[in-house]
PDB file of C-alpha atoms in Angstrom:
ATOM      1  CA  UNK C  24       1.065 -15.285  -8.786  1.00  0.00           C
ATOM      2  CA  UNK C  25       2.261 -18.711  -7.463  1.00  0.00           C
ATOM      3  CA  UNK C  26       4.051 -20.562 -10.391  1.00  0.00           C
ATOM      4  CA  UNK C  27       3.378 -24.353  -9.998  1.00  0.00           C
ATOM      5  CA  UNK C  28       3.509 -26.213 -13.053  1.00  0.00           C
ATOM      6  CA  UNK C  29       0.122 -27.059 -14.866  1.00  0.00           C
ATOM      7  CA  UNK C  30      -0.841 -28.484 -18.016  1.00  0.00           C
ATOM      8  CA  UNK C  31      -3.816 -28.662 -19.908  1.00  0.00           C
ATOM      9  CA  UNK C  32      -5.687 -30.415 -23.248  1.00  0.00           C
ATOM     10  CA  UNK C  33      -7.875 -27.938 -24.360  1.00  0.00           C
ATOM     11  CA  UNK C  34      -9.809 -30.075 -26.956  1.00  0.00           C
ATOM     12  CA  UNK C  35     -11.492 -27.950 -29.730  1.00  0.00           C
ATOM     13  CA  UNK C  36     -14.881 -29.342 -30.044  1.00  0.00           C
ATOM     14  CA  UNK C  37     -15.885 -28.006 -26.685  1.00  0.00           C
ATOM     15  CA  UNK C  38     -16.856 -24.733 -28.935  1.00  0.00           C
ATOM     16  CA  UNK C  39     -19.098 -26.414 -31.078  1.00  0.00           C
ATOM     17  CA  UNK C  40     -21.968 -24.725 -29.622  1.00  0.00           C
ATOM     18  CA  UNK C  41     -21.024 -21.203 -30.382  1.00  0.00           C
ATOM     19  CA  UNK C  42     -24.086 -20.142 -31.849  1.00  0.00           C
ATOM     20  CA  UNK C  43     -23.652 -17.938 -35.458  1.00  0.00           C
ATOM     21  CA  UNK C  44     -19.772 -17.803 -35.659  1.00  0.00           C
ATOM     22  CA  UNK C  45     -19.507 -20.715 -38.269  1.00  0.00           C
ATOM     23  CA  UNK C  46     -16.543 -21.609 -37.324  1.00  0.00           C
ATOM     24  CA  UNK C  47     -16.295 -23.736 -34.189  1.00  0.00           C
ATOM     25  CA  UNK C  48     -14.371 -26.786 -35.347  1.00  0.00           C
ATOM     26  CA  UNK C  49     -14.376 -30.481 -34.778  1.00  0.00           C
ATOM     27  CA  UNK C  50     -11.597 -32.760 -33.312  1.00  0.00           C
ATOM     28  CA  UNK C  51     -10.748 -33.966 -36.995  1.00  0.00           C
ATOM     29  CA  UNK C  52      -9.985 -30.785 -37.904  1.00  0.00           C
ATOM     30  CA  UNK C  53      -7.665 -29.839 -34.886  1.00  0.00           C
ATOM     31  CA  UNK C  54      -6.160 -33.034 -35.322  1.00  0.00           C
ATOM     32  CA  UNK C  55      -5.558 -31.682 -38.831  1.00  0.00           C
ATOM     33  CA  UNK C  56      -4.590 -28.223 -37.793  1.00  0.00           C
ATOM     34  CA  UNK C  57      -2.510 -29.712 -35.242  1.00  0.00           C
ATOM     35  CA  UNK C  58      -1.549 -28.234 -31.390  1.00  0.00           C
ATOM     36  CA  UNK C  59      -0.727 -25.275 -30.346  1.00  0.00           C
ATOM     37  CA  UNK C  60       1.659 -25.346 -26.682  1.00  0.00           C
ATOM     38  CA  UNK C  61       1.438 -21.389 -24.802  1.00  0.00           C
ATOM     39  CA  UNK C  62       2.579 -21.194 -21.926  1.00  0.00           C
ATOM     40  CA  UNK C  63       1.767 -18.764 -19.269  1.00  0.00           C
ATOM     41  CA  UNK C  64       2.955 -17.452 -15.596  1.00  0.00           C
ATOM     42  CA  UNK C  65      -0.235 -17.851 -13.241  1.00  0.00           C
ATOM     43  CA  UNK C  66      -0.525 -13.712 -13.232  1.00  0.00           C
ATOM     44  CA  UNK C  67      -4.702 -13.189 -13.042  1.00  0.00           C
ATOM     45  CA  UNK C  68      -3.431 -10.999 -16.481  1.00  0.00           C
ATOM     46  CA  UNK C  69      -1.804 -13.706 -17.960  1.00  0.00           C
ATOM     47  CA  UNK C  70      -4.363 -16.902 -17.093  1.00  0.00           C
ATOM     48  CA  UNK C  71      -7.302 -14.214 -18.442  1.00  0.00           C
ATOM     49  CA  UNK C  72      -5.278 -13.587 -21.828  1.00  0.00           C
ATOM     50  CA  UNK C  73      -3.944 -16.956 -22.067  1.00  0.00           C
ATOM     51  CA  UNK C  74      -7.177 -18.393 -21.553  1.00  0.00           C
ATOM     52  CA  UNK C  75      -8.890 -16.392 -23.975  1.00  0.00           C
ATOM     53  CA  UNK C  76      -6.363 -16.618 -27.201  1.00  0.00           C
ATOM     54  CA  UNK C  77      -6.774 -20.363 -26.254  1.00  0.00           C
ATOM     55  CA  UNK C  78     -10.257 -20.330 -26.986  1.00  0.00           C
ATOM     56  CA  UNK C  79      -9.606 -18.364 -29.896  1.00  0.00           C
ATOM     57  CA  UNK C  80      -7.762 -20.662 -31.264  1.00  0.00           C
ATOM     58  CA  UNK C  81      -9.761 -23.591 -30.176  1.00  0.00           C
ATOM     59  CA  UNK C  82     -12.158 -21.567 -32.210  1.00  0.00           C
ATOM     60  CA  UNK C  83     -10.252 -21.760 -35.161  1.00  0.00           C
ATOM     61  CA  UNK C  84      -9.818 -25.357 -35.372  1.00  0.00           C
ATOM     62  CA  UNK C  85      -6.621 -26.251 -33.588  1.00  0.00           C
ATOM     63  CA  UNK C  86      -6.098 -28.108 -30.198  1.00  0.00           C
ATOM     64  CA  UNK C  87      -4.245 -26.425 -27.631  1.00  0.00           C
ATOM     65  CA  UNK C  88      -2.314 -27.407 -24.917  1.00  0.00           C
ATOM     66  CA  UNK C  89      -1.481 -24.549 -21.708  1.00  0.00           C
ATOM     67  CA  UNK C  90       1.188 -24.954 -19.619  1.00  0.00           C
ATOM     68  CA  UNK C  91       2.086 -22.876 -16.463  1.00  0.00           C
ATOM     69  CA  UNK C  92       5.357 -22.197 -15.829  1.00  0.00           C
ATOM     70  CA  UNK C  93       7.965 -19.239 -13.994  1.00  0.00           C
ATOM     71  CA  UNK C  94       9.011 -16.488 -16.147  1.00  0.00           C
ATOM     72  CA  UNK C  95      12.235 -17.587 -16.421  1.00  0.00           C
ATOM     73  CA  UNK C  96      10.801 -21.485 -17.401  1.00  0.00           C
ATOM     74  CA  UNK C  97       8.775 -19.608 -19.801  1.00  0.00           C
ATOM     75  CA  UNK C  98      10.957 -18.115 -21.801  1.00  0.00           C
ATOM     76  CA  UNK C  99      13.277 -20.972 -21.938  1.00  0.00           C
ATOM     77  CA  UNK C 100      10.570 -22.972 -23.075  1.00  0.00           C
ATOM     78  CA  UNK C 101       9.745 -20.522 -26.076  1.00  0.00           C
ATOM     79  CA  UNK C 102      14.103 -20.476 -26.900  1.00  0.00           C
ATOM     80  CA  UNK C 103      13.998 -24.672 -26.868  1.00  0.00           C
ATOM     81  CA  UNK C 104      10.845 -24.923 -29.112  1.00  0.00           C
ATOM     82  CA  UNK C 105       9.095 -26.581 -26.090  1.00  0.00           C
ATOM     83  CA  UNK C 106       6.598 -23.689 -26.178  1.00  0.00           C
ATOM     84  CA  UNK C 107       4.851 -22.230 -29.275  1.00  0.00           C
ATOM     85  CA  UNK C 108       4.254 -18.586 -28.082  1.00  0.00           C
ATOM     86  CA  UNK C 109       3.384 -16.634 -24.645  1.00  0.00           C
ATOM     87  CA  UNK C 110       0.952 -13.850 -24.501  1.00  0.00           C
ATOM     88  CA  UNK C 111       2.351 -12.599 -21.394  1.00  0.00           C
ATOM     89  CA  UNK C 112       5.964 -10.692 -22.276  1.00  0.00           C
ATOM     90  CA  UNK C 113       5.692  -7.605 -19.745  1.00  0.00           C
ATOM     91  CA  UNK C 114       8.513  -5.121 -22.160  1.00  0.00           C
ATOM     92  CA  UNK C 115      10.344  -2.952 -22.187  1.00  0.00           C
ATOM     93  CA  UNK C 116      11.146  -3.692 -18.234  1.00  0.00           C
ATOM     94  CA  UNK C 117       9.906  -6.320 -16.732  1.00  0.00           C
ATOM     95  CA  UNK C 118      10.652  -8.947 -18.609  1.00  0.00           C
ATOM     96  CA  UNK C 119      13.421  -7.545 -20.187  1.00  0.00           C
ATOM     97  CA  UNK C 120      16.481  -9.759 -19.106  1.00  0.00           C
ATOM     98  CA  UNK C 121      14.482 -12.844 -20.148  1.00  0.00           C
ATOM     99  CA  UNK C 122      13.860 -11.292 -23.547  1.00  0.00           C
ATOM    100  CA  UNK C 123      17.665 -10.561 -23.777  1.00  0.00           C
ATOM    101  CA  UNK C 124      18.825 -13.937 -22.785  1.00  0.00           C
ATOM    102  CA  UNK C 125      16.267 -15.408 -25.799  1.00  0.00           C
ATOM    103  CA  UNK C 126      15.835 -12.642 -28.210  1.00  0.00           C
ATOM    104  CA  UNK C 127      17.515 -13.971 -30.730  1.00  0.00           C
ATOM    105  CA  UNK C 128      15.199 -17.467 -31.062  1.00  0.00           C
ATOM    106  CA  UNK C 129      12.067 -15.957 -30.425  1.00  0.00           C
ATOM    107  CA  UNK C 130       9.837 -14.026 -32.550  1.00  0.00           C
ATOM    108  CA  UNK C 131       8.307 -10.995 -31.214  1.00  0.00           C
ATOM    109  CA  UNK C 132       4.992 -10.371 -32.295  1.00  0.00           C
ATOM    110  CA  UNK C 133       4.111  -6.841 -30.843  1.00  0.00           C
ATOM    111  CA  UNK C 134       2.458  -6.164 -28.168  1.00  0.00           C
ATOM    112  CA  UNK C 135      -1.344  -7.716 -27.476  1.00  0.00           C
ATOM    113  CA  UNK C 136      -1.892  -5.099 -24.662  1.00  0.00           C
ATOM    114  CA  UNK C 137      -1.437  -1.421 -24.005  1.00  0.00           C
ATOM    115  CA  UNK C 138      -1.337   0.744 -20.685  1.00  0.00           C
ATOM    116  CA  UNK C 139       0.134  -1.797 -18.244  1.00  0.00           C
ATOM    117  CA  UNK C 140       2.378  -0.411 -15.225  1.00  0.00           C
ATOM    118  CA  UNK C 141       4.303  -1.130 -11.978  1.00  0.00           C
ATOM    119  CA  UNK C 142       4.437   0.361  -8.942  1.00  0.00           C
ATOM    120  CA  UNK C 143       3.899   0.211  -4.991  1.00  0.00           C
ATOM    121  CA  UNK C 144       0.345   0.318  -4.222  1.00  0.00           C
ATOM    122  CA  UNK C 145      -1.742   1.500  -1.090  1.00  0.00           C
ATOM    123  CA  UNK C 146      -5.109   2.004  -0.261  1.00  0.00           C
ATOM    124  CA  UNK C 147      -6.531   5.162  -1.397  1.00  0.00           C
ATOM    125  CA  UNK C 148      -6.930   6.216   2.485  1.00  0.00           C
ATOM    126  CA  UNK C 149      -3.619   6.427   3.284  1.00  0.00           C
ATOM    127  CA  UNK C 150      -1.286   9.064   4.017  1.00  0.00           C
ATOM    128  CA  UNK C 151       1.578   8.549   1.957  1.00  0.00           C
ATOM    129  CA  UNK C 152       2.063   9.587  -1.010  1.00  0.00           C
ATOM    130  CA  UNK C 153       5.397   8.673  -2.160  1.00  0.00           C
ATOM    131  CA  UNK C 154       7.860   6.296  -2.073  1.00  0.00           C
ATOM    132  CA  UNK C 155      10.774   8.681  -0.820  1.00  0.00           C
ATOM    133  CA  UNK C 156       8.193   8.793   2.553  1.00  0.00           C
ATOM    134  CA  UNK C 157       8.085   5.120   3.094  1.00  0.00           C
ATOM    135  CA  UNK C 158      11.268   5.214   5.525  1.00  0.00           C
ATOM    136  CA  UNK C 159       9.691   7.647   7.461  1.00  0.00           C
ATOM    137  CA  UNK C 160       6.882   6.090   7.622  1.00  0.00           C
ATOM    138  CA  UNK C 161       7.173   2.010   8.000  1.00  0.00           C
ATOM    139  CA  UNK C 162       5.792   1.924  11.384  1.00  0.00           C
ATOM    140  CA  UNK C 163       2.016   2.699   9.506  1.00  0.00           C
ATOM    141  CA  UNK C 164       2.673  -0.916   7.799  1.00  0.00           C
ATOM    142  CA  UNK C 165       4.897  -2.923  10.109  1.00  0.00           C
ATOM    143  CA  UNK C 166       8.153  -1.949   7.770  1.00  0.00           C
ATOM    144  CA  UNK C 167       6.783  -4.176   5.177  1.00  0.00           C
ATOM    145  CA  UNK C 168       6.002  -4.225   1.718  1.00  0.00           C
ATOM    146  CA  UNK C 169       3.839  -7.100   0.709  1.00  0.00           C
ATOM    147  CA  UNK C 170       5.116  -8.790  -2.805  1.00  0.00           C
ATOM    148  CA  UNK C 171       4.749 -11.542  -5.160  1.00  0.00           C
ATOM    149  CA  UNK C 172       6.294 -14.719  -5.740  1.00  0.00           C
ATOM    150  CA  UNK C 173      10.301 -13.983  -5.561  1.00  0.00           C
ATOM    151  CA  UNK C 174      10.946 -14.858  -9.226  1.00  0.00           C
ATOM    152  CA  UNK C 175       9.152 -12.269 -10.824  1.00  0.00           C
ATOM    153  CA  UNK C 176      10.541  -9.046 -12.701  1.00  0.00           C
ATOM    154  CA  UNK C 177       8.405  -6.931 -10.270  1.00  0.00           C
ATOM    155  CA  UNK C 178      10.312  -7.911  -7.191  1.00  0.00           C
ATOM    156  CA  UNK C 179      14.011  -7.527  -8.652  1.00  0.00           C
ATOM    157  CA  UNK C 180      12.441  -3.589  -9.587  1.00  0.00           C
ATOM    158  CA  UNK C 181      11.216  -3.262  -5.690  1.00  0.00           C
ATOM    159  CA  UNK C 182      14.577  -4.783  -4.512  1.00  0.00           C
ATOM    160  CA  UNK C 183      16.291  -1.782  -6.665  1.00  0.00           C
ATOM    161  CA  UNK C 184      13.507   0.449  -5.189  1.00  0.00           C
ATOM    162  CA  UNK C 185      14.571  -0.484  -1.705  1.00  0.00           C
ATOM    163  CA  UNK C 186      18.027  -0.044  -2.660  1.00  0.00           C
ATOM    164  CA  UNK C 187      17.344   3.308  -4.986  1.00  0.00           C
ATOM    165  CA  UNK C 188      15.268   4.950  -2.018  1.00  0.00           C
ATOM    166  CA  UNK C 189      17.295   3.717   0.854  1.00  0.00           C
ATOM    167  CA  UNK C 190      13.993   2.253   2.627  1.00  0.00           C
ATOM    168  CA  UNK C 191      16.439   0.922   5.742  1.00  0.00           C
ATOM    169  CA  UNK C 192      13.267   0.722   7.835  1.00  0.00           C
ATOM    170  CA  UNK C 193      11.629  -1.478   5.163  1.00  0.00           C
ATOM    171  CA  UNK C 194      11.700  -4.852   4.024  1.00  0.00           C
ATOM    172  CA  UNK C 195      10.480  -6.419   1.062  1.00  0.00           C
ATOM    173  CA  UNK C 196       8.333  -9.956   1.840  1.00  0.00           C
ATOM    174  CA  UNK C 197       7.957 -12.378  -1.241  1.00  0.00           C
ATOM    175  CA  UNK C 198       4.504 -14.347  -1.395  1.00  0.00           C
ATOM    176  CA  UNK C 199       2.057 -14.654  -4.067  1.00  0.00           C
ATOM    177  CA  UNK C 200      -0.146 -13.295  -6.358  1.00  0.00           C
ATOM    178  CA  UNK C 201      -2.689 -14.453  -4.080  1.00  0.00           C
ATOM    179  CA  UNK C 202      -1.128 -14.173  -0.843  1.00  0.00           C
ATOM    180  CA  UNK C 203      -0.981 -10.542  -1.377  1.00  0.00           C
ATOM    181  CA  UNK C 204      -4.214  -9.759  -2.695  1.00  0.00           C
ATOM    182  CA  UNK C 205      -5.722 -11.403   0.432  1.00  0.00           C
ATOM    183  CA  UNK C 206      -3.441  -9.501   2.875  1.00  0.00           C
ATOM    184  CA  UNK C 207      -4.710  -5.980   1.149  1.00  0.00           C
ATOM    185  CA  UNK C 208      -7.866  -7.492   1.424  1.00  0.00           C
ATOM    186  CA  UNK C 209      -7.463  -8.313   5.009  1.00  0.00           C
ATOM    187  CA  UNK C 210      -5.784  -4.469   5.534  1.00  0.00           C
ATOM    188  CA  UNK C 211      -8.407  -2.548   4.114  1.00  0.00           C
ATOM    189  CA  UNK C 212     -11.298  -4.412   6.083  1.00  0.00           C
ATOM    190  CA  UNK C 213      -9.289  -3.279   9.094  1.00  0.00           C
ATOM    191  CA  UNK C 214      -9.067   0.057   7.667  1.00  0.00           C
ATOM    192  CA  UNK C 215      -4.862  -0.680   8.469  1.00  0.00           C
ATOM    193  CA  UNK C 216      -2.176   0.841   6.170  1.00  0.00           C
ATOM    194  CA  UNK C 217      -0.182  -1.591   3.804  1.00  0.00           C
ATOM    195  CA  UNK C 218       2.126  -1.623   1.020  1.00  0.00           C
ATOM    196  CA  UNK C 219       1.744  -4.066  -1.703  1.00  0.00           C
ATOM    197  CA  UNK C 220       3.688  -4.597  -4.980  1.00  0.00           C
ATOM    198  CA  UNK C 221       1.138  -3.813  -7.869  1.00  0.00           C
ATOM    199  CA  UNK C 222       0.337  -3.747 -11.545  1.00  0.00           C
ATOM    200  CA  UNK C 223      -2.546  -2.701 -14.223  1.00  0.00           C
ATOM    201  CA  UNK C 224      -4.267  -4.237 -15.582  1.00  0.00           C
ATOM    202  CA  UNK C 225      -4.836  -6.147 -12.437  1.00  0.00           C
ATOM    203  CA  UNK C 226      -8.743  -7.246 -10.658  1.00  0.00           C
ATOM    204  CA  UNK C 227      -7.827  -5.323  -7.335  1.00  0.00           C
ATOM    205  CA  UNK C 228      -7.991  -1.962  -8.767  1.00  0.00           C
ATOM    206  CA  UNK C 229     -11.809  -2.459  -9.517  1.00  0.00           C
ATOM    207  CA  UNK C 230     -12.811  -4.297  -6.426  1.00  0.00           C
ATOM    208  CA  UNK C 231     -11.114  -1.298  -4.015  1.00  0.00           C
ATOM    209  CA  UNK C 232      -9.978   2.382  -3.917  1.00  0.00           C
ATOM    210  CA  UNK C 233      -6.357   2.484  -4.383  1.00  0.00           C
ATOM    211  CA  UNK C 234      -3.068   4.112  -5.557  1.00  0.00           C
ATOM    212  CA  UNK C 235      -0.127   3.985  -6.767  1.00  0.00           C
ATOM    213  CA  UNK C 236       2.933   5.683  -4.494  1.00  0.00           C
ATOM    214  CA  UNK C 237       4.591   8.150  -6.824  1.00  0.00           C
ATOM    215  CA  UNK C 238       8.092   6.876  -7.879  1.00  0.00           C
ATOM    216  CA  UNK C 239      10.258  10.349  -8.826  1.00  0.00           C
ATOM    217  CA  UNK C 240      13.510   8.413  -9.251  1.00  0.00           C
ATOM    218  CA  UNK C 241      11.041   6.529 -12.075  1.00  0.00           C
ATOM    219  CA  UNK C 242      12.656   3.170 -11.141  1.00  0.00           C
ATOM    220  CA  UNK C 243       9.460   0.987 -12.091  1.00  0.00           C
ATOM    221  CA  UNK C 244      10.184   3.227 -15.678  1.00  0.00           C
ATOM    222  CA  UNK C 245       6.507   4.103 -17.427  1.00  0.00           C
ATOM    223  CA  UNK C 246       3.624   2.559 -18.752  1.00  0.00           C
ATOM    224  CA  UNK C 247       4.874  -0.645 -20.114  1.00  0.00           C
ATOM    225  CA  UNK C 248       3.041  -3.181 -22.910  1.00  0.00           C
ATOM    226  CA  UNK C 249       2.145  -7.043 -22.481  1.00  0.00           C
ATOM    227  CA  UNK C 250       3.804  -8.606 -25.974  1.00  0.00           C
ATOM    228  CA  UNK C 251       2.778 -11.573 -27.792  1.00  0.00           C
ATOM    229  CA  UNK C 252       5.916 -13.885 -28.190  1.00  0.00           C
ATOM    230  CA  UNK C 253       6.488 -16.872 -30.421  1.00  0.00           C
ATOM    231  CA  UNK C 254       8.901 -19.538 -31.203  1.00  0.00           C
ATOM    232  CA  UNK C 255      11.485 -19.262 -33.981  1.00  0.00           C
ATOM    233  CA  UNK C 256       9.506 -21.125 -36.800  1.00  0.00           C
ATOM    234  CA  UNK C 257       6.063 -20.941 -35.923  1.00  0.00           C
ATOM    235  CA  UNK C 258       5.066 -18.768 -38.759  1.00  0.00           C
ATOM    236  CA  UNK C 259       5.897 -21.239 -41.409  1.00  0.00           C
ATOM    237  CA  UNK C 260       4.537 -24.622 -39.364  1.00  0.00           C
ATOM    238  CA  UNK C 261       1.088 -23.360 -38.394  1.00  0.00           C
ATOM    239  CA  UNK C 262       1.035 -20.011 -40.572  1.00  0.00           C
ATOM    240  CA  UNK C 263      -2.502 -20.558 -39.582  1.00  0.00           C
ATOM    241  CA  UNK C 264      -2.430 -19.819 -36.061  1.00  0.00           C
ATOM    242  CA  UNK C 265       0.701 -17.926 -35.922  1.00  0.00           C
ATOM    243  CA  UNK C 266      -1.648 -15.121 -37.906  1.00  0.00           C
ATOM    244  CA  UNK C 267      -3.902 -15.227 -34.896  1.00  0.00           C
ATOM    245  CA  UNK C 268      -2.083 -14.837 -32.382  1.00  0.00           C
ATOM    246  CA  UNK C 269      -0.242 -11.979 -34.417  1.00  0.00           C
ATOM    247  CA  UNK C 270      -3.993 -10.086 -34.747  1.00  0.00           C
ATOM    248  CA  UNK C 271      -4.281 -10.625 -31.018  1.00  0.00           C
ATOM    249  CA  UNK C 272      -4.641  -7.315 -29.453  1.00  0.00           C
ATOM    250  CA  UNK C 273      -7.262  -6.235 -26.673  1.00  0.00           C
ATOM    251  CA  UNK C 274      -7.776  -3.550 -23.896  1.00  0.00           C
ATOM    252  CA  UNK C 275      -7.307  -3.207 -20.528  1.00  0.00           C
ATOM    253  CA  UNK C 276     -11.087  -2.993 -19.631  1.00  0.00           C
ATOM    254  CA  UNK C 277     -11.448  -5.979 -21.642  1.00  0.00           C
ATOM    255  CA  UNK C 278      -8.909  -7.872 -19.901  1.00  0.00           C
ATOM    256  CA  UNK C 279     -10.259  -6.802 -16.632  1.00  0.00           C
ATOM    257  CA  UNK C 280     -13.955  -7.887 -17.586  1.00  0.00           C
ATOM    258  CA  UNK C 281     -12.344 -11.642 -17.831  1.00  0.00           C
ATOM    259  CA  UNK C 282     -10.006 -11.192 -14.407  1.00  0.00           C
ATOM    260  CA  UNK C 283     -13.492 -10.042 -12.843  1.00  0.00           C
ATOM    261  CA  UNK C 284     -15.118 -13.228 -13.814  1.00  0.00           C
ATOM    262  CA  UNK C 285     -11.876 -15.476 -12.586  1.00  0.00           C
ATOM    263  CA  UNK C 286     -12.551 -14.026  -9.296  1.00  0.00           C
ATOM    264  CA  UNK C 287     -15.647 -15.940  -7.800  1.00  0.00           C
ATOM    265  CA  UNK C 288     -14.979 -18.734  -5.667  1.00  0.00           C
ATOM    266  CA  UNK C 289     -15.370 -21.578  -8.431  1.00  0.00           C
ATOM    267  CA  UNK C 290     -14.590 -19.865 -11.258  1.00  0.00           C
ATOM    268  CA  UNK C 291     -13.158 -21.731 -14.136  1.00  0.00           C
ATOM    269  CA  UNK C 292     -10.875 -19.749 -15.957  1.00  0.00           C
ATOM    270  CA  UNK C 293     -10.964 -21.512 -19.082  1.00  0.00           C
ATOM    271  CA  UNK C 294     -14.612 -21.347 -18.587  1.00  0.00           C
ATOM    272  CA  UNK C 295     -15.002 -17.721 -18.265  1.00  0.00           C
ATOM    273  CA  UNK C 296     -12.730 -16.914 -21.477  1.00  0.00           C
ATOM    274  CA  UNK C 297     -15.153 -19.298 -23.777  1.00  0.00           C
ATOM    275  CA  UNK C 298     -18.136 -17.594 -22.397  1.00  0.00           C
ATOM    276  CA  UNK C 299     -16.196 -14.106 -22.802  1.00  0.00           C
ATOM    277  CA  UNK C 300     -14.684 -15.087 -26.389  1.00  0.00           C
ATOM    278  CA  UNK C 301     -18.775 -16.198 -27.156  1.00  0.00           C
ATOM    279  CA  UNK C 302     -19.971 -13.276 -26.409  1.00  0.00           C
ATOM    280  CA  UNK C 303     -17.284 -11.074 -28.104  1.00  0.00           C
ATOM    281  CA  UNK C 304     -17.908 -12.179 -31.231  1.00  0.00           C
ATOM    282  CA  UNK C 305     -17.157  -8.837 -33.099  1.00  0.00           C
ATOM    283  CA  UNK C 306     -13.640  -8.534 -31.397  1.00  0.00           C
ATOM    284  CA  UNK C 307     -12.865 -12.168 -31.684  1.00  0.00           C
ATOM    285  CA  UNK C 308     -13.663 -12.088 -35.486  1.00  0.00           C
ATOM    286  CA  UNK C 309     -10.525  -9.085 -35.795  1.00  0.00           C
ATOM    287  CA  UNK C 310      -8.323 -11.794 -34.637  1.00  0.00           C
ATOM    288  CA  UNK C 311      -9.384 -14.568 -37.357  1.00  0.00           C
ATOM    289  CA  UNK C 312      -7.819 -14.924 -40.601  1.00  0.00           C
ATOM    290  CA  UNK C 313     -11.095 -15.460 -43.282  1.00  0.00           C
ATOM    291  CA  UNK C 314      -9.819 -18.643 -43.827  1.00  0.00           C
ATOM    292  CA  UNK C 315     -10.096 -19.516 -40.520  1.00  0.00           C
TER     293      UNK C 315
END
């Protein structure tokens, strides 16, 4: 999950060869439609959904313009009108100071995604069970717990998990996305016990065995939803697009068929959610207004 700052034209006519759909448009038209600004955190979840309603929308007619940011950039982007929407609001927790700090100049379109949660995660092979046994047992994984970049809502819940559990033995090491996807990856080919902050829907889950340590002082909370978030105004300046985004709902599988294509070694994202939204036709269409 590292958060550098990235922008990107996405310019509409680069889905002219859609085959069927009718409505691939041209760059007069997205000229005419105008630009649509999302921005994103680089979560594989969020670049896979971003990527996707992009396309969508590219689809549609307009141009759109991605931008990656932290959460907390992210938000204030969406408050300041610098930002036209986010796909990627992790409620009721994870996000939830952000959306307090902005609520009331953002519009909150529901959630796009369904069965997401937090947790500790371990490979399926090992021992413990729970987080109340991590103390206990932190020589089995060098007393660490692998995390994320230090900005995210995930690592302020494991800092009150450390705190909440008393894990004395433990500490909590901030990274990456990627940095800690490639130290489980480097654990489990040693067969070696670690402890990794995780999330679903996330790529890991279907590329090895794991679990989730069972929280019973529910600290990560339950299942949680990814929301769709726009700017104050956005409905009446591009009603038009502010209706698709709206529609935009999908599953976890379907989410995880995109992360699974973001995953080889020269894998355009952007790429993969054209080919995806191409293929998809009969979801994508749910998202279109007729007059798209």
């Amino acid at each position: 999950m590292t958060q550098q700052p990235l922008s990107r034209r996405i310019r509409a006519a680069s889905l002219a060869l859609i085959a069927g759909t009718g409505l691939a448009a041209g760059a007069a038209q997205a000229e005419e439609k105008g630009t649509v600004e999302l921005a994103y955190v680089e979560w594989a979840s969020e670049v896979a959904s971003t990527n996707v309603i992009a396309a969508v929308l590219e689809q549609a007619g307009y141009e759109v313009e991605l931008t990656s940011l932290s959460a907390a950039a992210m938000f204030q982007a969406l408050s300041t009108g610098d930002a036209d929407a986010i796909v990627a609001a992790w409620l009721p927790t994870t996000h939830a100071d952000y959306m307090e700090r902005v609520g009331d100049s953002v519009d909150d379109l529901g959630p796009n995604l369904e069965g997401t949660k937090l947790g500790l995660v371990v490979p399926a092979y090992t021992d413990v069970d729970s987080i109340a046994e991590l103390d206990a047992n932190a020589d089995a994984f060098d007393g660490t717990i692998t995390g994320i970049d230090p900005g995210a809502g995930l690592m302020s819940l494991t800092e009150e998990v450390v705190e909440s559990y008393d894990l004395e033995e433990v500490d909590l090491q901030s990274g990456s996305g990627a940095t800690m996807t490639a130290a489980l990856d480097s654990a489990i080919k040693n067969e070696q016990d670690i402890v990794v902050t995780g999330w679903t829907p996330h790529w890991m889950f279907a590329r090895w065995d794991l679990k989730y340590l069972e929280d019973p002082k529910n600290v990560y909370g339950g299942a949680e939803q990814i929301n769709t978030v726009a700017r104050e105004g956005l409905k009446e300046d591009m009603p038009g697009a502010y209706a698709i985004l709206d529609a935009f709902e999908w599953t976890p599988e379907q989410m995880g068929e995109v992360m699974l294509m973001n995953q080889s070694g020269d894998a355009e994202p952007y790429e993969n959610a054209k080919q995806w939204v191409a293929e998809n036709q009969d979801v994508v269409q749910e998202w279109l207004p007729a007059e798209s």
